[in-house]
Tab-separated table of C-alpha atoms in Angstrom:
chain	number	residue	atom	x	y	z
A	1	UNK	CA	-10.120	13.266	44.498
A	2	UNK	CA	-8.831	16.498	42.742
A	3	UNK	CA	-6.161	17.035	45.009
A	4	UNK	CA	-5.095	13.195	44.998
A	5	UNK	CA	-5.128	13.370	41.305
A	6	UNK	CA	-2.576	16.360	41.483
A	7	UNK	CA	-0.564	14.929	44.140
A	8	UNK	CA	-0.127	11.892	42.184
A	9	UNK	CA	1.066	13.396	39.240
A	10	UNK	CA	3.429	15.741	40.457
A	11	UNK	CA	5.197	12.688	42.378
A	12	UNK	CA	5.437	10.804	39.677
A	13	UNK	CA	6.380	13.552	36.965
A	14	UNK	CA	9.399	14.491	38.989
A	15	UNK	CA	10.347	10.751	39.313
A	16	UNK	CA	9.943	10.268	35.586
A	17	UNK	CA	12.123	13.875	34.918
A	18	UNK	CA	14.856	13.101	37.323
A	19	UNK	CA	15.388	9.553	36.631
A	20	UNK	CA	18.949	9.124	35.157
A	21	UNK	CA	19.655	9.287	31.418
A	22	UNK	CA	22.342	6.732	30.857
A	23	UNK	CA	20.826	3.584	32.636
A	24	UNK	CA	20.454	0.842	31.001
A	25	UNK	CA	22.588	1.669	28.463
A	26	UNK	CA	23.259	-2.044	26.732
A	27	UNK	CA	22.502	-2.776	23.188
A	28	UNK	CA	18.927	-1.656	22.843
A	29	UNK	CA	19.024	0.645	25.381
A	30	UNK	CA	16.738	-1.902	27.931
A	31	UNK	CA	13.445	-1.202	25.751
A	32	UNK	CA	11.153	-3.496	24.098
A	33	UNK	CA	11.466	-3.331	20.417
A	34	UNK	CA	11.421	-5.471	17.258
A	35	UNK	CA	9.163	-7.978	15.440
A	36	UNK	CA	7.995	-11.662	16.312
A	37	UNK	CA	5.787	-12.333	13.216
A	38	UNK	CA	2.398	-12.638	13.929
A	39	UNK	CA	2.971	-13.130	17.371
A	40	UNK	CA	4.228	-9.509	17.982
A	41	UNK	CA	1.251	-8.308	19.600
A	42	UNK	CA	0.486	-11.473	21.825
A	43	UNK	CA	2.524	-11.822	25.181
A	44	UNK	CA	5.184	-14.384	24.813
A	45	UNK	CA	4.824	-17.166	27.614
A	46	UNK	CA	6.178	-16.505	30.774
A	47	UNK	CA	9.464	-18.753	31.714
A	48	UNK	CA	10.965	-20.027	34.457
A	49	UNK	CA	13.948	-17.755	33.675
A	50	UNK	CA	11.246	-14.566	33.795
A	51	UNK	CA	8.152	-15.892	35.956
A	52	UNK	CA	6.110	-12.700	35.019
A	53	UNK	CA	6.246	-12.685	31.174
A	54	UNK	CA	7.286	-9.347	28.955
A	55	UNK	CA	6.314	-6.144	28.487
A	56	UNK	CA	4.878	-4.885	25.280
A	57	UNK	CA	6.768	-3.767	22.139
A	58	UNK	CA	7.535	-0.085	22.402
A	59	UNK	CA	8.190	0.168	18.756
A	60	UNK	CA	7.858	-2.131	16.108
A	61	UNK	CA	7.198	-1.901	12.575
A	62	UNK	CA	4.498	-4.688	12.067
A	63	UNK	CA	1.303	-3.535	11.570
A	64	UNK	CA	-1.582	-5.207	13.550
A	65	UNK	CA	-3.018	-7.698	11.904
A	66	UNK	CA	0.109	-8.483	9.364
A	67	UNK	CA	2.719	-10.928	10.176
A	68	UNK	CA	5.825	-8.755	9.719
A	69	UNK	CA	6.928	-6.065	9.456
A	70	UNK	CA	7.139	-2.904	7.421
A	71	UNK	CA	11.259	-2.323	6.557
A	72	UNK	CA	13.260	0.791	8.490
A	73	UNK	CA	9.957	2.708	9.542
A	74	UNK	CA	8.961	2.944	12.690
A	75	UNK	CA	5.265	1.636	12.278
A	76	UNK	CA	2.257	1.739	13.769
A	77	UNK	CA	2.699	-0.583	16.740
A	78	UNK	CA	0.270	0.263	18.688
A	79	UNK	CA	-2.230	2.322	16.812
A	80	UNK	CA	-1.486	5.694	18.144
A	81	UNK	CA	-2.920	6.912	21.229
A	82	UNK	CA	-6.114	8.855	21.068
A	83	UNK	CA	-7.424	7.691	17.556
A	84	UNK	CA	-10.964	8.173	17.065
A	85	UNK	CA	-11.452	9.596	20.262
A	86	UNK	CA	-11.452	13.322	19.614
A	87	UNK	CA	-9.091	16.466	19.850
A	88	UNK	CA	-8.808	16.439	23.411
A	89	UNK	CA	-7.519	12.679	23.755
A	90	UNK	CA	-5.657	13.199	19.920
A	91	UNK	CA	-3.870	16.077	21.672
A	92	UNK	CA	-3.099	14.417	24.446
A	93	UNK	CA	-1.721	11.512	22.666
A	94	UNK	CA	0.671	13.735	21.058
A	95	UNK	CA	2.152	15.188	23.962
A	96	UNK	CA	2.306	11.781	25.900
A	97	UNK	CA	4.540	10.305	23.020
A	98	UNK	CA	6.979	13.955	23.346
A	99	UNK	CA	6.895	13.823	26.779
A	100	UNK	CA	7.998	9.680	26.974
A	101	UNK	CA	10.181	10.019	24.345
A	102	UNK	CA	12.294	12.897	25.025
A	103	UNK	CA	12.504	11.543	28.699
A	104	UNK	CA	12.479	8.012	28.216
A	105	UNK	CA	14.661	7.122	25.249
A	106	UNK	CA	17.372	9.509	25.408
A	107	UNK	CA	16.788	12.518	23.333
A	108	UNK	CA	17.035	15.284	26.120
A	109	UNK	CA	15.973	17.714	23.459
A	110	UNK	CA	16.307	20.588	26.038
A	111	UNK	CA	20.058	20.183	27.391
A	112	UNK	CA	21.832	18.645	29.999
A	113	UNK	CA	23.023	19.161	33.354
A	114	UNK	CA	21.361	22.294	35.422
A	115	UNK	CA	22.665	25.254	33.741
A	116	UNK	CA	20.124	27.934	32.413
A	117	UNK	CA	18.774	25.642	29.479
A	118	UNK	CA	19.267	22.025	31.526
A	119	UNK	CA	16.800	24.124	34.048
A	120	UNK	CA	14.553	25.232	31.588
A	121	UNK	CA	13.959	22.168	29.958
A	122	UNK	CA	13.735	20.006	32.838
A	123	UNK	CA	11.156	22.844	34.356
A	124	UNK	CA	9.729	22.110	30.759
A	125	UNK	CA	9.511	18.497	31.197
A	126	UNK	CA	8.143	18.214	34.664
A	127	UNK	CA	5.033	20.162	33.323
A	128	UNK	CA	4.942	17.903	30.399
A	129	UNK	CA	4.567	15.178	32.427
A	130	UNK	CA	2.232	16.355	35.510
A	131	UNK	CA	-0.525	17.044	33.069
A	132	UNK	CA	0.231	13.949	31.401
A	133	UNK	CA	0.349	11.911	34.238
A	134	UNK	CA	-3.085	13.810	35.357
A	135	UNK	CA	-4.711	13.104	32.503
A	136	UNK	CA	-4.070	8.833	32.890
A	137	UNK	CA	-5.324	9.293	36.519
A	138	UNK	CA	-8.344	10.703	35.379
A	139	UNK	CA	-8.871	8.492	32.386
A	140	UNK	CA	-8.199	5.457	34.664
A	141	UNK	CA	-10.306	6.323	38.137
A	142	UNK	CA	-12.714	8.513	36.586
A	143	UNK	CA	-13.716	6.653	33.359
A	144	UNK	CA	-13.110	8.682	31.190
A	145	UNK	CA	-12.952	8.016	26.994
A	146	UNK	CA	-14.810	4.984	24.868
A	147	UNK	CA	-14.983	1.903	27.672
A	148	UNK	CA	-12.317	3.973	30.447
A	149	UNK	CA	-9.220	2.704	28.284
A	150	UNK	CA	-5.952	4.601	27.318
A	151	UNK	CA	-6.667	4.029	23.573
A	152	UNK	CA	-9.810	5.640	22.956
A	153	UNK	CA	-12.303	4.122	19.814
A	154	UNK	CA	-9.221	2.979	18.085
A	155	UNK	CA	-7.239	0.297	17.925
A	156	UNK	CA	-6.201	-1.488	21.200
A	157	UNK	CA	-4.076	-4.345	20.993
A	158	UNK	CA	-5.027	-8.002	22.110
A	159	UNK	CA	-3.156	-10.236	23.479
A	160	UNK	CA	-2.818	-14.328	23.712
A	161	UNK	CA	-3.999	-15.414	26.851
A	162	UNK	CA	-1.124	-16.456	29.768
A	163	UNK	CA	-0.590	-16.091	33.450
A	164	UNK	CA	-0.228	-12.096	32.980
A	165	UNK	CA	-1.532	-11.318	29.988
A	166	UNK	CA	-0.355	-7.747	29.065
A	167	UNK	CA	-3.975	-6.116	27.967
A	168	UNK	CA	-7.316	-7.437	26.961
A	169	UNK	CA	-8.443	-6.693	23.526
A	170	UNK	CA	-11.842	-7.285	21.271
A	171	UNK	CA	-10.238	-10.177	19.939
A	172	UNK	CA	-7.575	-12.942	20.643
A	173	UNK	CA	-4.673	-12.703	17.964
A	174	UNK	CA	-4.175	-15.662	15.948
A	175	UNK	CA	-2.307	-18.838	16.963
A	176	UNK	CA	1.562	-19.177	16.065
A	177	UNK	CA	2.424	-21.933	13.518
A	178	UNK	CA	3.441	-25.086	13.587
A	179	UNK	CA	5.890	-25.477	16.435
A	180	UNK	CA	9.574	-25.210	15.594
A	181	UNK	CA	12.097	-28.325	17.421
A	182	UNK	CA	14.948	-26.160	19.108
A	183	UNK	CA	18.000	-28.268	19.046
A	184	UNK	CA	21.061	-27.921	21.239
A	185	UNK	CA	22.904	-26.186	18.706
A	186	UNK	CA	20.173	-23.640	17.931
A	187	UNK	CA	20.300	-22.858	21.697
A	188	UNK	CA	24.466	-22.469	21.887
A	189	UNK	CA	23.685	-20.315	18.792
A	190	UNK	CA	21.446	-17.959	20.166
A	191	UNK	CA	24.033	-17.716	23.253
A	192	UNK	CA	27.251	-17.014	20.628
A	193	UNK	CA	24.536	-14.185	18.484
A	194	UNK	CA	23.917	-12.606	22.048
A	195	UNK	CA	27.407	-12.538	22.498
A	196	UNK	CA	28.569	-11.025	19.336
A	197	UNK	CA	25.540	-8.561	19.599
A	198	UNK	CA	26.806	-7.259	22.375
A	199	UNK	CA	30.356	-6.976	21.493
A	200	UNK	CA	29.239	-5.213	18.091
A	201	UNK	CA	27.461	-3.235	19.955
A	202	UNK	CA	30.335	-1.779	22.087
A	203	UNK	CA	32.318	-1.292	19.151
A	204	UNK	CA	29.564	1.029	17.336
A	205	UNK	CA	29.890	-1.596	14.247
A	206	UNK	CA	26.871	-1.442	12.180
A	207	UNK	CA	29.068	-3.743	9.907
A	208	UNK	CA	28.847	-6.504	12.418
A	209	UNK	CA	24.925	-5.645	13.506
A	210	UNK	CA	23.806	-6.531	10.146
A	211	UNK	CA	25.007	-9.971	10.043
A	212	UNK	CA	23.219	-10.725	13.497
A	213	UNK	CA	20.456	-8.476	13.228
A	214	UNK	CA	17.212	-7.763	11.217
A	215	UNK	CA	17.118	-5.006	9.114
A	216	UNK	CA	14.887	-3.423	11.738
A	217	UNK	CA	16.505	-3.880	14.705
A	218	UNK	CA	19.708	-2.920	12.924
A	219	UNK	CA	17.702	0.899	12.119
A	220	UNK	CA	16.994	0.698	16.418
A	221	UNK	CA	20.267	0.087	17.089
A	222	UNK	CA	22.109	2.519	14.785
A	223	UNK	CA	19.583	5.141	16.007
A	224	UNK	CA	20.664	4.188	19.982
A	225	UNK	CA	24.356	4.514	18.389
A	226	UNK	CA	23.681	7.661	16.521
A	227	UNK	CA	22.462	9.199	19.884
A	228	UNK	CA	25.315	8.136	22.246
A	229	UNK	CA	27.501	9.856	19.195
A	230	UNK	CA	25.709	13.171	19.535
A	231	UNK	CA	26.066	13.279	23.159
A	232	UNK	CA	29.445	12.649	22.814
A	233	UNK	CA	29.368	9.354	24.697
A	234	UNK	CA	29.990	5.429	24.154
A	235	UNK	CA	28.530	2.377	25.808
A	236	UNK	CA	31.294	-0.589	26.444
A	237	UNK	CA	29.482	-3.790	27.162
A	238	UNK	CA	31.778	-6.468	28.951
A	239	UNK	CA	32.002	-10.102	30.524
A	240	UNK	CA	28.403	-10.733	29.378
A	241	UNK	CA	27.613	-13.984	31.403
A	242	UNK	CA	24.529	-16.155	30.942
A	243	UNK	CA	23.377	-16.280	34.235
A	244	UNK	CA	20.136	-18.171	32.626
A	245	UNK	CA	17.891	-18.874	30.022
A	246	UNK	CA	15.039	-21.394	28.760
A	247	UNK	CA	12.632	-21.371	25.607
A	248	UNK	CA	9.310	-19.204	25.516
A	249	UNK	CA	8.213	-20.620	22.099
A	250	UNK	CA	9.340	-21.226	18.799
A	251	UNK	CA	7.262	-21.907	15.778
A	252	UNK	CA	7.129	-21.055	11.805
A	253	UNK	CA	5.101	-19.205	10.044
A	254	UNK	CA	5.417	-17.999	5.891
A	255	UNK	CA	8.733	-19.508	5.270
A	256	UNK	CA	9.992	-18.512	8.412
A	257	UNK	CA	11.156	-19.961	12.279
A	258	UNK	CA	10.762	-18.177	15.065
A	259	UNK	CA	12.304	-18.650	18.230
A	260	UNK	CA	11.503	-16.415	21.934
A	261	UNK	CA	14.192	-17.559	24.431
A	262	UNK	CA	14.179	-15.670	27.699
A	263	UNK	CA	17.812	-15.266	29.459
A	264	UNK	CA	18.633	-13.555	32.512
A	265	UNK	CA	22.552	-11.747	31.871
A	266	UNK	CA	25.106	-10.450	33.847
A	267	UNK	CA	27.499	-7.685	32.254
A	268	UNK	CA	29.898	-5.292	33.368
A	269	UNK	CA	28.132	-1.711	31.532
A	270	UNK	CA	30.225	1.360	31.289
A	271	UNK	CA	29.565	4.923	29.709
A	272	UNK	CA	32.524	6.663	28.501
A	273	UNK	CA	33.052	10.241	27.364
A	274	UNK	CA	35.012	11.537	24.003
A	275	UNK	CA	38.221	11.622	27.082
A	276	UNK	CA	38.007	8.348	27.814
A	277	UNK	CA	36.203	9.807	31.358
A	278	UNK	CA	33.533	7.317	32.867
A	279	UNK	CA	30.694	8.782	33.202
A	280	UNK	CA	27.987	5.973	33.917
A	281	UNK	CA	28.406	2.379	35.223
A	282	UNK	CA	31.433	0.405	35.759
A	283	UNK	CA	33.971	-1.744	33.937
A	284	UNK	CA	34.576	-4.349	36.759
A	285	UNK	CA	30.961	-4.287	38.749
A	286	UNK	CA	28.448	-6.307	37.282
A	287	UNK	CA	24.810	-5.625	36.678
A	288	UNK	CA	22.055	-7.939	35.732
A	289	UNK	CA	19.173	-7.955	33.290
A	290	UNK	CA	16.434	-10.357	32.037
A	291	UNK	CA	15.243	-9.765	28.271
A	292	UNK	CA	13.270	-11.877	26.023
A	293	UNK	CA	14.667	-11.985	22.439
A	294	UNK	CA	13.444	-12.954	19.488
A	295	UNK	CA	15.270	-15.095	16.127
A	296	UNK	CA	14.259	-15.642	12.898
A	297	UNK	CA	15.788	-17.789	10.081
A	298	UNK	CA	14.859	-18.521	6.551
A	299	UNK	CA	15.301	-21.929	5.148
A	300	UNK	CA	18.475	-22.908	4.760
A	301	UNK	CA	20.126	-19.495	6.626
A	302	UNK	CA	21.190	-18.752	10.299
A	303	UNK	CA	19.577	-17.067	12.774
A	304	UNK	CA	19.058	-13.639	13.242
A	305	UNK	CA	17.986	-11.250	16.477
A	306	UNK	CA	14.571	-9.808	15.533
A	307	UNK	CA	12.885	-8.363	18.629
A	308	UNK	CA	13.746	-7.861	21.974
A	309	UNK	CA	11.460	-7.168	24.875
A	310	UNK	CA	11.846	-6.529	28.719
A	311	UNK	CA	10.933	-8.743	31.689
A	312	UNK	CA	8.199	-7.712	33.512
């Protein structure tokens, strides 16, 4: 079992290291991130448009147990890994968001390309993530920490039941509102917003973001923005298609309606550098993606984009 346990994580950590760092490079980056009210920490229902459901928010700034969220912050989405379960898993925690974070979303911390520092860093990584990766495997085959979970004797989110729920939880978070009627026009909206989204996106204006946006995901996307600046690079998103796209839910809840649509997209996605130089993707081949988003409206006011999440 030891040597299986090693085997497996070196595998995967050089997968995880190696993996490019420019894919999925569309307004919000293809993570999961925003706010749906109360329902932000119960799975949204699976569609016909995306059969398997979503994944989980990766960052959010509603606190469990509160219906939104907390402004620019980046919150307490999941409760932190580790809590109440020690040094060792605390630790560990620590390094596993480092390790995800500077490989995952973007922020190659150590350099690029394979020069002396690129090496270092990505020798750096790949160590990150082996004992990382070893550490899960043992947690998860050997049963290791309070009931053989990831989260320790904290908090571990719940989820509303569906056909693939994403976790179980001590308790089932509480029902949506009142259901919301979608009407035709709400649906062409949320088309024209995804649209314009995109489009704002491409041209780096924040301007734009804010009138489509929430004040949160607005913070996620200028961050994403901020990043493609410092590497010297920007995302053009083009001939976004709805390929498509059906209702998950909508209700309301404190003043508010809430709508989940689930759309499968086609777009042409190209990286450029400060020359003009592509660098990632293409302007004339298209690739496809299935998201779940999220709008909100007060009474009276439009909609806006508050959360989006990935297809499983």
């Amino acid at each position: 079992m030891r040597r299986l346990s090693i085997l497996f994580a070196l595998l995967l950590s050089i997968t995880l290291a190696l993996a490019p760092g420019l894919a999925q490079a569309r307004a919000g980056s293809g993570y999961s991130m925003g706010s749906r009210g109360s329902q932000t920490y119960a799975a949204p229902p699976a569609t016909g448009t995306s059969p398997y459901g979503a994944a989980p928010f990766q960052r959010s700034t509603t606190v469990p147990g509160s219906s939104y969220g907390g402004g620019y912050g980046y919150g307490g989405g999941y409760g932190g890994y580790g809590y109440g379960g020690g040094l060792g898993r605390g630790l560990m925690g620590g390094l596993l968001g480092f390790g995800l974070a500077s490989m995952l979303l973007g922020h190659h911390g150590f350099g690029y390309g394979f020069g002396m520092f690129g090496l270092f860093g990505l020798l750096i990584r790949l160590l990150i993530v082996f004992f990382l990766v070893r550490w899960l495997f043992r947690m998860f085959f050997r049963g290791a920490g309070v009931g053989g979970g990831m989260f320790g004797g904290g908090y571990a989110p719940s989820f509303a039941a569906g056909p693939m729920p994403f976790a179980a939880g001590p308790a089932p978070i509480a029902p949506a509102g009142p259901p919301v009627a979608i009407q035709p026009a709400d649906s062409a909206a949320f088309e024209v917003w995804r649209k314009n989204i995109q489009a704002a996106w491409s041209n780096s204006d924040l301007n734009a973001l804010r009138t489509f946006a929430s004040p949160e995901m607005v913070s996620y996307f200028a961050e994403q923005l901020a990043d493609n600046a410092s590497r010297g690079v920007r995302n053009v998103v083009t001939d976004v298609r709805l390929q498509k796209g059906d209702l998950a839910e909508a209700w309301s809840e404190h003043g508010r309606d809430y709508a989940t649509v689930a759309m499968n997209f086609s777009m042409a996605d190209a990286t450029y550098d400060q020359s003009g130089r592509l660098v990632d993707g293409s302007p004339t081949e298209h690739v496809s993606a299935t998201e779940y988003w999220t709008f909100l409206r007060a009474p009276g006011g439009h909609w806006m984009l508050s959360a989006i999440q990935q297809a499983r």
